[in-house]
Short mmCIF file of C-alpha atoms in Angstrom, two decimals:
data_model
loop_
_atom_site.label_atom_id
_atom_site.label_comp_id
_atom_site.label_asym_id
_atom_site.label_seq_id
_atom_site.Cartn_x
_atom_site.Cartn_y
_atom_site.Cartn_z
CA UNK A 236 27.75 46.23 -34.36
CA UNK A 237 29.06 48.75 -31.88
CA UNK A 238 29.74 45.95 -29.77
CA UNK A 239 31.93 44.49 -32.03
CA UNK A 240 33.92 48.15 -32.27
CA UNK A 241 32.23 48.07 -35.98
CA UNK A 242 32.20 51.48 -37.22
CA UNK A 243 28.59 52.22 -39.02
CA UNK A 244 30.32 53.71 -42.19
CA UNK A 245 32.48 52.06 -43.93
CA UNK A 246 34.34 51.77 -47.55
CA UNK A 247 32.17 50.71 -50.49
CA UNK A 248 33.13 47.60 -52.52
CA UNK A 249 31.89 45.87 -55.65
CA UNK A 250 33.25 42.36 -55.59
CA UNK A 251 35.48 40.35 -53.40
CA UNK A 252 38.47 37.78 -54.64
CA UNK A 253 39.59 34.96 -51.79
CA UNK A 254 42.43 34.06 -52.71
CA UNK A 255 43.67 30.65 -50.79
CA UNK A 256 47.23 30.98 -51.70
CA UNK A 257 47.46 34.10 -49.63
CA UNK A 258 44.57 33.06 -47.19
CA UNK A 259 43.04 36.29 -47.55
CA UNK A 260 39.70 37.76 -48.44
CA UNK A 261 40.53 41.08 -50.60
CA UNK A 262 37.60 43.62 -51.54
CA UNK A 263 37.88 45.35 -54.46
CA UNK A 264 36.25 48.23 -56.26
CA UNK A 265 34.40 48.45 -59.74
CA UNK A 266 37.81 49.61 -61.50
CA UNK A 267 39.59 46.51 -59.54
CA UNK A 268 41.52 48.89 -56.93
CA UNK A 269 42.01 47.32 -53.28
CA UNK A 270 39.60 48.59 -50.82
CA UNK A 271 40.11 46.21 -48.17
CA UNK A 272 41.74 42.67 -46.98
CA UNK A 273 40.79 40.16 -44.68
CA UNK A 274 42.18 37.29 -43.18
CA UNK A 275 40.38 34.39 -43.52
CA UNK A 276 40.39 30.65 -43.05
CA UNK A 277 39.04 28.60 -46.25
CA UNK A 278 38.41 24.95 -46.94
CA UNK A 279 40.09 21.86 -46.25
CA UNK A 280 41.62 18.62 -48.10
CA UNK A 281 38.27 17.06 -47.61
CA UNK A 282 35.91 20.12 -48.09
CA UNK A 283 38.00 22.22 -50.66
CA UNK A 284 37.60 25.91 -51.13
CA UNK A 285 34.55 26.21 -54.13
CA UNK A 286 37.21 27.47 -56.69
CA UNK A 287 35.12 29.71 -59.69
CA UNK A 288 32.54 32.76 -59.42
CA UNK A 289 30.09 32.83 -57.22
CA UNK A 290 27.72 35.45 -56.11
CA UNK A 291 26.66 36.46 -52.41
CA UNK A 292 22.85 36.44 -52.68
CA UNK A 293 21.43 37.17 -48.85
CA UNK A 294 22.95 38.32 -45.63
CA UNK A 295 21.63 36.74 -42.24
CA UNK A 296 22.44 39.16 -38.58
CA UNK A 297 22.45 36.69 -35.25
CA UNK A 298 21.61 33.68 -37.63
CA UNK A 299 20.42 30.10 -36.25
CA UNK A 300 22.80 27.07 -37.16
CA UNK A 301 20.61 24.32 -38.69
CA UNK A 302 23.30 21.48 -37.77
CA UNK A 303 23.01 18.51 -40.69
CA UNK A 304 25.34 15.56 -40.08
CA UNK A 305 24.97 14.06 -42.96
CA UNK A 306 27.06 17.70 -44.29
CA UNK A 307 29.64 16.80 -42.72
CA UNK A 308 32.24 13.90 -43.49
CA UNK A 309 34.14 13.87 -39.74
CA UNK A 310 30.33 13.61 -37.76
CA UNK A 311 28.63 10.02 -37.58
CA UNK A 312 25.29 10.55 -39.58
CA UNK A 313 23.15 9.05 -37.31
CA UNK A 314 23.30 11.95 -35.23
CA UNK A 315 20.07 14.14 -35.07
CA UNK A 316 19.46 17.38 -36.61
CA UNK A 317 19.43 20.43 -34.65
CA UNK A 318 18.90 24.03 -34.57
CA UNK A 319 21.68 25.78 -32.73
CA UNK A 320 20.83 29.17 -31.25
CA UNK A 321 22.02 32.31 -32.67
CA UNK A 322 24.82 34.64 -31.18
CA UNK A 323 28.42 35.43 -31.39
CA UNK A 324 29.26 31.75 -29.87
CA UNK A 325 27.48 30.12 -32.50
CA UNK A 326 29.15 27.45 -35.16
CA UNK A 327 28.61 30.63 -38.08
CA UNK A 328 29.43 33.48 -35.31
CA UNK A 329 27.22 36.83 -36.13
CA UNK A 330 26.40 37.18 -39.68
CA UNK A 331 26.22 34.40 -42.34
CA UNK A 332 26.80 35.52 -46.00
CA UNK A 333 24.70 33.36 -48.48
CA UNK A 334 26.43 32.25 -51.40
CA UNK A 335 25.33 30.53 -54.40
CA UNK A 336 27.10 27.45 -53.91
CA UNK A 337 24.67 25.67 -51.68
CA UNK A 338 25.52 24.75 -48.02
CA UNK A 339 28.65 27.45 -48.77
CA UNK A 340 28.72 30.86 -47.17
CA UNK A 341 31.01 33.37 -45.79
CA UNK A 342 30.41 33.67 -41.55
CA UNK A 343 32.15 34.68 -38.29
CA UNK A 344 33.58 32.37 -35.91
CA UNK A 345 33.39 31.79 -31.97
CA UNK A 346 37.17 31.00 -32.15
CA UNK A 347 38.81 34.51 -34.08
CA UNK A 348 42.37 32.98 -32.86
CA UNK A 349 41.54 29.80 -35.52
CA UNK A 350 41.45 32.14 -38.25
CA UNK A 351 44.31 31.50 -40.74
CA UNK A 352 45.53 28.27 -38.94
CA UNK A 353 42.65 25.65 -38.72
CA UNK A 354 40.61 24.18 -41.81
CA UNK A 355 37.07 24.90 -42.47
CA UNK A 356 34.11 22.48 -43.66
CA UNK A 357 34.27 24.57 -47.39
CA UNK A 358 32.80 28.04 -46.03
CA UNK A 359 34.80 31.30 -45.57
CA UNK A 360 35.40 31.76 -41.88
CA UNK A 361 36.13 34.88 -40.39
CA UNK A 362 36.15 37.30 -37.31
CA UNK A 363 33.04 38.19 -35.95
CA UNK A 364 34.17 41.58 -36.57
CA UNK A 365 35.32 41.12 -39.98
CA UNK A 366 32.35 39.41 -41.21
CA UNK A 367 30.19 42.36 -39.84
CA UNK A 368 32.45 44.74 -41.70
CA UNK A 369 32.10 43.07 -45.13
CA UNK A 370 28.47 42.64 -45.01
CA UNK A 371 28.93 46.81 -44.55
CA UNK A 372 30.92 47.12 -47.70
CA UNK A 373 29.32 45.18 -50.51
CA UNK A 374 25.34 45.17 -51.00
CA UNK A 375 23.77 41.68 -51.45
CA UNK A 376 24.44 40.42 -54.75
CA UNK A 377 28.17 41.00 -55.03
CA UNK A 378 29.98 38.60 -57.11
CA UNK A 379 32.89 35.99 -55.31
CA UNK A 380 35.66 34.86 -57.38
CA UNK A 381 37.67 32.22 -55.37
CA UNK A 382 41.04 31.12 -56.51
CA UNK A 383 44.09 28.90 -55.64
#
């Protein structure tokens, strides 16, 4: 994480709210006060943010990228599976976020300067840096309430 410049301590959260008319991720603590706010890149017109609650179940350091093409509407299907390798260049950058919605999850990017300005395939993109950060403030389990 020090790599990263991501500070070891860090402020404690409860839940998060991702909000996509502001195109931010905000974290929020058990009385609902602002703790921190992200900006984040969210869905598309084909692959809509997952509005509703949701809960962040695991978190995943360095993760693989299992790459399905039948996921995704813009890749020909008949493409083979593969397992991308982990790192910060990877498809889901350092740290993947597992949410309850399956095949949705909240993960870094190799491209930080797409945040905010290019669509997503559903997931919550963010900064390597940012990612690492959240997964700092909120233990596994944390509820997700995306909104319009």
């Amino acid at each position: 994480m020090s790599q990263l410049n991501v500070d070891g301590s860090a402020n404690t959260g409860k839940s998060i709210i991702v909000d996509k008319s502001e195109g931010v991720l905000k974290v929020v603590d058990g009385d609902g006060r602002l703790v921190a706010q992200f900006p984040v890149t969210m869905g598309s017109t084909k692959d809509p943010l997952p509005l509703g609650t949701w809960k962040v179940t695991t978190y995943a350091y360095m993760p693989p990228f299992h790459y399905q093409p039948d996921l995704f509407w813009d890749v020909d299907d008949s493409k083979d599976e593969q397992k991308l390798k982990p790192g910060p260049n990877g498809p889901v950058g350092v740290a993947w976020l597992d949410l309850t919605k399956e095949h949705y999850g909240i993960h870094g990017t190799p491209e930080p300067s797409t945040i905010g300005r290019a669509e997503s395939h559903g997931c919550i993109r963010m900064t390597n840096w940012d990612v690492l950060r959240l997964s700092r403030m909120l233990k596994p389990g944390f509820k997700a309430v995306f909104r319009a």
